[in-house]
Every structure is written in structure tokens, then in C-alpha cells.
PDB file of C-alpha atoms in Angstrom:
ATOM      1  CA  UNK Q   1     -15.679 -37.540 -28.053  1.00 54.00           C
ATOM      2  CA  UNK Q   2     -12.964 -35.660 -29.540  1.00 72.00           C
ATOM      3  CA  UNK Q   3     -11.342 -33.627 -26.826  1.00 80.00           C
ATOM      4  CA  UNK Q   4      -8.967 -34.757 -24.647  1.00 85.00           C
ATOM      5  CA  UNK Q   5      -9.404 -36.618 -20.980  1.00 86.00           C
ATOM      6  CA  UNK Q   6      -8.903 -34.398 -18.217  1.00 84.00           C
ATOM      7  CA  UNK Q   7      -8.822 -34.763 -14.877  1.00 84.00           C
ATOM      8  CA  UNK Q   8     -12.371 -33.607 -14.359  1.00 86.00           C
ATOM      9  CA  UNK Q   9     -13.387 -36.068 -16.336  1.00 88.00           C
ATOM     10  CA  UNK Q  10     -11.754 -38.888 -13.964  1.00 88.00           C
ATOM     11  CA  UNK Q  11     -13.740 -37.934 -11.167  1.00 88.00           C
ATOM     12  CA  UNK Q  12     -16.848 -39.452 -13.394  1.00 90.00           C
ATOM     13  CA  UNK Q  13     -15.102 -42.261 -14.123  1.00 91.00           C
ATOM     14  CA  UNK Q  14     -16.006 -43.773 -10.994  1.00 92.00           C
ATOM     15  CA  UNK Q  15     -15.370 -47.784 -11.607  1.00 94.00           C
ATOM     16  CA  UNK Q  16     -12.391 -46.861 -13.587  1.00 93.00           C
ATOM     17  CA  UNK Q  17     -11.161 -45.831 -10.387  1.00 94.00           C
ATOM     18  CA  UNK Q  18     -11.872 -48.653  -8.911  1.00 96.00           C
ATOM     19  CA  UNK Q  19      -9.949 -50.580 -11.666  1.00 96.00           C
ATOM     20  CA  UNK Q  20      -6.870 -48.045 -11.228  1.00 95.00           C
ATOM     21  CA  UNK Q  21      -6.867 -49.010  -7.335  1.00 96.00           C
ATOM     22  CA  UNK Q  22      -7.502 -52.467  -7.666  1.00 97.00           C
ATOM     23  CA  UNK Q  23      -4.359 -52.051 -10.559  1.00 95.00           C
ATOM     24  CA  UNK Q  24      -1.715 -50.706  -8.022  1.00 93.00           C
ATOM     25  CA  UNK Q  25      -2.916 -52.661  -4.913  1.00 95.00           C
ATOM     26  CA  UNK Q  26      -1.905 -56.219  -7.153  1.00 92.00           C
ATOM     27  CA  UNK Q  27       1.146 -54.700  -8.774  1.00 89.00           C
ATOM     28  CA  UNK Q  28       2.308 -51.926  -6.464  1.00 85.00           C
ATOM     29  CA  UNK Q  29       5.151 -49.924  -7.890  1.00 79.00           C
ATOM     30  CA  UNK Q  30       6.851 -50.213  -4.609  1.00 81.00           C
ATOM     31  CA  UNK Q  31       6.698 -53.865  -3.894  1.00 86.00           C
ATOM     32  CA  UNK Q  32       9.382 -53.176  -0.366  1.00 88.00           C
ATOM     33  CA  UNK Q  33       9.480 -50.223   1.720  1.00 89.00           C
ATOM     34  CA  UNK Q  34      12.018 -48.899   4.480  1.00 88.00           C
ATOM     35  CA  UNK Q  35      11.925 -46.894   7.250  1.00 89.00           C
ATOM     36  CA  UNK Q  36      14.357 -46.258  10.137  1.00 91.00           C
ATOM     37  CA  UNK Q  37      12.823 -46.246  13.370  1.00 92.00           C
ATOM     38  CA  UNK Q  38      13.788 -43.244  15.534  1.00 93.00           C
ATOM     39  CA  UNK Q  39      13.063 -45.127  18.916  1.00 96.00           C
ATOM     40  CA  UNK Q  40      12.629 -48.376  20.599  1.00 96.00           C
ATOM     41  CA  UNK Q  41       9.380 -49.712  19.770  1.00 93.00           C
ATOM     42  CA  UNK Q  42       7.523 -52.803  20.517  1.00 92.00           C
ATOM     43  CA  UNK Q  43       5.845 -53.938  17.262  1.00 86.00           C
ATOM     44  CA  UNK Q  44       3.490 -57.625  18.182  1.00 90.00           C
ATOM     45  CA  UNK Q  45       5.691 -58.395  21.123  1.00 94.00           C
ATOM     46  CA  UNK Q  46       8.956 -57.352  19.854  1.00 92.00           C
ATOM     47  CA  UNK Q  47      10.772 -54.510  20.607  1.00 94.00           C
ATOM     48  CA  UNK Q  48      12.693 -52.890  17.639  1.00 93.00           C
ATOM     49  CA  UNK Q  49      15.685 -51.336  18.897  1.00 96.00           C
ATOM     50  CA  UNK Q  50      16.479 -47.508  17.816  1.00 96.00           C
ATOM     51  CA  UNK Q  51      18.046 -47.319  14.485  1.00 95.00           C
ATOM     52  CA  UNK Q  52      16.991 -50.921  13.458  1.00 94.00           C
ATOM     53  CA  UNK Q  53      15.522 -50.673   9.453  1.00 92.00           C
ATOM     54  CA  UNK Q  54      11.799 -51.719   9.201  1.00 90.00           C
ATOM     55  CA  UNK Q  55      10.760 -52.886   5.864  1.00 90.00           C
ATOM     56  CA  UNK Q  56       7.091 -52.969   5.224  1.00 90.00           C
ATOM     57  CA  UNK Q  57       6.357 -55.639   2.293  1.00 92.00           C
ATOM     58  CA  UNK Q  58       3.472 -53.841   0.196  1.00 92.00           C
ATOM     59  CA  UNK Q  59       2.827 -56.554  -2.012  1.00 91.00           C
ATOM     60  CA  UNK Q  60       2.254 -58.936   1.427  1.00 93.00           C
ATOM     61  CA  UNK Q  61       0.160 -56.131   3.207  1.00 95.00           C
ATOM     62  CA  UNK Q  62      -2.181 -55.428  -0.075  1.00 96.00           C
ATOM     63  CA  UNK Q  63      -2.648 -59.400   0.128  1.00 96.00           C
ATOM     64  CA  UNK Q  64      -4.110 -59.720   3.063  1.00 97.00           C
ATOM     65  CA  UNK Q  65      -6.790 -61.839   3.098  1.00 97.00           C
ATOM     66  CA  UNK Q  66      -8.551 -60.284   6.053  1.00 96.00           C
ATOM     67  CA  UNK Q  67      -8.512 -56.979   4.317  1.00 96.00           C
ATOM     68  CA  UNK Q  68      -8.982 -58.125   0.935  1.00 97.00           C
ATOM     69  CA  UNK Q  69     -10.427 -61.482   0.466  1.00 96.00           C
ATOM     70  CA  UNK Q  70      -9.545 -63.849  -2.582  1.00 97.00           C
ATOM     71  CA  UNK Q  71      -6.446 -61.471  -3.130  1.00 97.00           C
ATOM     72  CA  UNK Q  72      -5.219 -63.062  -5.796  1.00 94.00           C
ATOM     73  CA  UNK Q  73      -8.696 -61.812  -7.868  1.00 96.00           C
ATOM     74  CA  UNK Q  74      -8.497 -58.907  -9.369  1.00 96.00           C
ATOM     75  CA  UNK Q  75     -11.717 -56.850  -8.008  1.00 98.00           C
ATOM     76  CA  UNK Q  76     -12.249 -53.399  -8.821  1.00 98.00           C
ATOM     77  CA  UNK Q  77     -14.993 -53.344  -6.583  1.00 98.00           C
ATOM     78  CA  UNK Q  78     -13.044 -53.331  -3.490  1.00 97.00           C
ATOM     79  CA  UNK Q  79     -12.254 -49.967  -3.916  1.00 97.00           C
ATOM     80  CA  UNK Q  80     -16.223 -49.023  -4.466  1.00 97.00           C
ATOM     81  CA  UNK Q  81     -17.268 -46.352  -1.992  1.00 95.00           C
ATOM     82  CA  UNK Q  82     -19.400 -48.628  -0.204  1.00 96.00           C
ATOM     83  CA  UNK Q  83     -16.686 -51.016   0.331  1.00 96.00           C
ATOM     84  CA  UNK Q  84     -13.605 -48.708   0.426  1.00 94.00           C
ATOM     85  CA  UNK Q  85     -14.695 -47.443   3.775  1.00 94.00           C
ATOM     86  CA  UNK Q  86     -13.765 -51.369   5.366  1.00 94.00           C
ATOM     87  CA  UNK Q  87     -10.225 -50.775   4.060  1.00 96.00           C
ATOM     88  CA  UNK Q  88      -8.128 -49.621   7.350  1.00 96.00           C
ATOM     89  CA  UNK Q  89      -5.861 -46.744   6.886  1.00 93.00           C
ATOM     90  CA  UNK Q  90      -2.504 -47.810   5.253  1.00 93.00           C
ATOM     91  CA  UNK Q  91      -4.240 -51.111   4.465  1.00 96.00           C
ATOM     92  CA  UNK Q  92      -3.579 -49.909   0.783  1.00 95.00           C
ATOM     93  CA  UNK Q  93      -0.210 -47.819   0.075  1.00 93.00           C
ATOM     94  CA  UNK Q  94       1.117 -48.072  -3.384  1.00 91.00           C
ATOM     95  CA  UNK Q  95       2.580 -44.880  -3.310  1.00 89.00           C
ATOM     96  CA  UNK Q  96       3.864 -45.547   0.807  1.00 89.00           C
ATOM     97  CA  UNK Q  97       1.940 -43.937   3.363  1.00 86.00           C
ATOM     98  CA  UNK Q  98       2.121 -41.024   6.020  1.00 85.00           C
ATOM     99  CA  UNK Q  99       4.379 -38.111   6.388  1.00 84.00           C
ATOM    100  CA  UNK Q 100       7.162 -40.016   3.780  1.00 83.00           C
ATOM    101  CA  UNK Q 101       4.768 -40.707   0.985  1.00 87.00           C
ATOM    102  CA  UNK Q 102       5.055 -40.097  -2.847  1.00 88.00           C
ATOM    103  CA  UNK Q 103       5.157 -36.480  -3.247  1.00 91.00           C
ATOM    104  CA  UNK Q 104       4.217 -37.062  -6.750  1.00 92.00           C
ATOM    105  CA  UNK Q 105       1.260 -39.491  -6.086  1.00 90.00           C
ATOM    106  CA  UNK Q 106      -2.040 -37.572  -7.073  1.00 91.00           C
ATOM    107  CA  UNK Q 107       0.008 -36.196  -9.929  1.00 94.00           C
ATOM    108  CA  UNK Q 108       0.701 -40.010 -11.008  1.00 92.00           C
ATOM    109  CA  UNK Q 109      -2.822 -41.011 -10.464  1.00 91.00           C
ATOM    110  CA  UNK Q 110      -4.297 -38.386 -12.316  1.00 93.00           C
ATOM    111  CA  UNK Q 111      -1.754 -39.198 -15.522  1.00 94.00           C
ATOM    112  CA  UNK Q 112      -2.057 -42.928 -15.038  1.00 94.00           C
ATOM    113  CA  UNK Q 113      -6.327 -42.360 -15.748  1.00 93.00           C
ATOM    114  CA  UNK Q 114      -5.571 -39.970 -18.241  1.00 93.00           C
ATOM    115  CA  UNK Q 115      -3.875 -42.101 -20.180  1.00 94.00           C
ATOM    116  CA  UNK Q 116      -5.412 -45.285 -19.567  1.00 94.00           C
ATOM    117  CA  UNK Q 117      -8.580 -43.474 -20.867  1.00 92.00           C
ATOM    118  CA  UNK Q 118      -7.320 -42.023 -23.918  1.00 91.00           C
ATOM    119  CA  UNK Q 119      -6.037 -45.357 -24.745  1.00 93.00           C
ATOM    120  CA  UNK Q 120      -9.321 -47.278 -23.953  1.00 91.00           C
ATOM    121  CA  UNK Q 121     -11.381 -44.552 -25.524  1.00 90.00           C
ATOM    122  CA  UNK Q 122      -9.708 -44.827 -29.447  1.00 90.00           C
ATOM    123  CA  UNK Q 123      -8.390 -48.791 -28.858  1.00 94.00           C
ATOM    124  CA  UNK Q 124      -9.394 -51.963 -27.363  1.00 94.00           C
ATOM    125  CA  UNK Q 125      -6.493 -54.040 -25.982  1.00 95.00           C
ATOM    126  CA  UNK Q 126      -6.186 -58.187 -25.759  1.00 95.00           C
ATOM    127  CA  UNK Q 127      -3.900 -59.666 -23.602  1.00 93.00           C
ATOM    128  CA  UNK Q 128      -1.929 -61.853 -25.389  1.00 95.00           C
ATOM    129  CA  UNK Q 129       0.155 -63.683 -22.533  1.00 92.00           C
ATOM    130  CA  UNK Q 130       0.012 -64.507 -18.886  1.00 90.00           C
ATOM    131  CA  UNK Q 131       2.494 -62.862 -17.067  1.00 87.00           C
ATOM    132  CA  UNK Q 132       3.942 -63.486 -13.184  1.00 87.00           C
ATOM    133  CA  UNK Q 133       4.595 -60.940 -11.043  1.00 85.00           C
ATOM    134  CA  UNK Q 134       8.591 -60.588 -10.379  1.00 87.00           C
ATOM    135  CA  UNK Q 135       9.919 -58.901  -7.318  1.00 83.00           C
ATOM    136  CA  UNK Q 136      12.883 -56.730  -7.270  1.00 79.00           C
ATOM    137  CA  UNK Q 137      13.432 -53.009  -6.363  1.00 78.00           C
ATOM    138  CA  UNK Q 138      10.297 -52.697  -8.441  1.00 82.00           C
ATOM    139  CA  UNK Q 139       7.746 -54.927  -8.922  1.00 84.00           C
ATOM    140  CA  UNK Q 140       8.273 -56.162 -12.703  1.00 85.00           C
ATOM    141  CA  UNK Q 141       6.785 -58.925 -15.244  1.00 88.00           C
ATOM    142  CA  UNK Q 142       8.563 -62.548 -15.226  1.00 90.00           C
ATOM    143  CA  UNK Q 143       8.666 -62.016 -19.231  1.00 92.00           C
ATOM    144  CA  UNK Q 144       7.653 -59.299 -21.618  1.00 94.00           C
ATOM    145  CA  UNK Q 145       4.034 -58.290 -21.732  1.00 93.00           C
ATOM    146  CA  UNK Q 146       2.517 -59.119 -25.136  1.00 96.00           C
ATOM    147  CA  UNK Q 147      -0.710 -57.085 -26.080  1.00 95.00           C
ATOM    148  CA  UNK Q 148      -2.963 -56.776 -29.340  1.00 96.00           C
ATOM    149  CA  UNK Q 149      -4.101 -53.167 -29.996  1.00 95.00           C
ATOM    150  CA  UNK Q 150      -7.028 -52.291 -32.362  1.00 95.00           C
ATOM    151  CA  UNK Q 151      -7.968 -49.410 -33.136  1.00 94.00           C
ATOM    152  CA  UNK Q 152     -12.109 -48.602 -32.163  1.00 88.00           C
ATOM    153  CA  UNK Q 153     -14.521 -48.193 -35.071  1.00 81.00           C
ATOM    154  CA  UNK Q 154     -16.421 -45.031 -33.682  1.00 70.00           C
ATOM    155  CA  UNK Q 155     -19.886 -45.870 -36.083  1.00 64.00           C
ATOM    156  CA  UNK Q 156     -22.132 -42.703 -36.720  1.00 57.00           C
ATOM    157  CA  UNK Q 157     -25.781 -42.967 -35.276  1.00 56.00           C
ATOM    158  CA  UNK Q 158     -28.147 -42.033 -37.716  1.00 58.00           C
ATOM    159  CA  UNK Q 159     -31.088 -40.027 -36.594  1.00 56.00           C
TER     160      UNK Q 159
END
């Protein structure tokens, strides 16, 4: 195929998706989040005074074995339709959640498929090291990522 990915083209790509999900759910951008609270509130027993700072830990809340079991396993098919429908609302938030989320979300998942399928499309990629998750005020690797990249041999089909 020699035009470009577009974003028509991602809404085919249905297990790539999946894969893109499953991506930021392990290694959300965001790993902390903070809200104010604008009221007392009683959160599981507790009441949270006015003013106190909340702090929602993504990368706990996308582990969550009840939610998603074996989290540690990277499994695109979580995020099938048949099985994304027994994922509660903001079970999954890697761009935050609600009235203060990402404005620039569907814009970043729409440029993270393009370009994850342009690359996949003319290369194939090897891992080349195993990496640990670091957390900080983004979610980062414990050392450089090291990656082989080959470009595909597109072979003619003869007819």
C-alpha cells in the first residue's frame, strides 16, 4: 500500500486498537493524577475535608486485578468489544477522565495509530532489552529502550 495511514483507516484496524489500549493502560502517560475536592466528601469511610488534594494513582487503578486480571500481561484483548463492555467507566483513564480530561486525547490517539502503523507497515521491530517501568511525573523506562529496525521486503505476487 503506498498511501499514507489515515484515520479512517484506524477504525479497521480493530485489534490494533486493542494493542494501542492495552499500550496506555500498562504504561499510562500520566502515571499520578490530582484533583482538589470542592467539598467534604466521604470516599470508603473517610471523609475528605474541602480543599484536601486527591491523587488518583493510574498506574494502580489500570492494575486492578478485579478489572483486569493477570495485569501484569499484556492483553490486547481486554479492550475487544466483547470484553471492553466489563470495563467500568474510569476503570481505564490514560488520558484522566471526566470534565478535566486531555483536551488533546482523540487527537493523540489518532497520531499514536497513525504512526505506529506507518512504522509497522514498511518495518518490523525486535526488542532488544527488557525494560522496567519507572515512575516519576511521567511514567518513564528504568534504562534506554534498545530496538532493531528492519526494513519489510514488500515481494511482488506474480499472477
Amino acid at each position: 500500500m503506498e498511501r499514507p495511514v489515515t484515520e479512517r483507516d484506524l477504525k479497521d484496524l480493530q485489534y490494533m486498537n486493542c494493542v494501542l489500549k492495552e499500550s496506555g493502560r500498562i504504561y499510562s502517560t500520566v502515571p499520578v493524577l490530582g484533583r482538589n475536592i470542592p467539598e467534604d466528601t466521604k470516599i470508603c469511610g473517610y471523609t475528605m475535608p474541602k480543599d484536601a488534594t486527591c491523587c488518583i494513582l493510574t498506574y494502580l487503578l489500570h492494575r486492578d486485578e478485579e478489572i483486569f486480571p493477570d495485569p501484569e500481561k499484556f492483553d490486547p484483548d481486554r479492550f475487544s468489544a466483547e470484553n471492553r463492555v466489563n470495563i467500568p467507566e474510569f476503570a481505564y483513564i490514560p488520558f484522566s477522565g471526566g470534565a478535566r480530561n486531555c483536551i488533546g486525547y482523540m487527537f493523540a490517539e489518532i497520531e499514536i495509530g497513525v504512526i505506529i502503523c506507518s512504522i509497522l507497515r514498511n518495518f518490523t521491530v525486535e526488542s532488544l532489552n527488557k525494560v522496567s517501568p519507572v515512575m516519576g511525573v511521567t511514567l518513564h523506562s528504568s534504562e534506554p529502550i534498545r530496538i532493531n529496525i528492519r526494513e519489510r521486503v514488500v515481494q511482488e505476487v506474480l499472477t
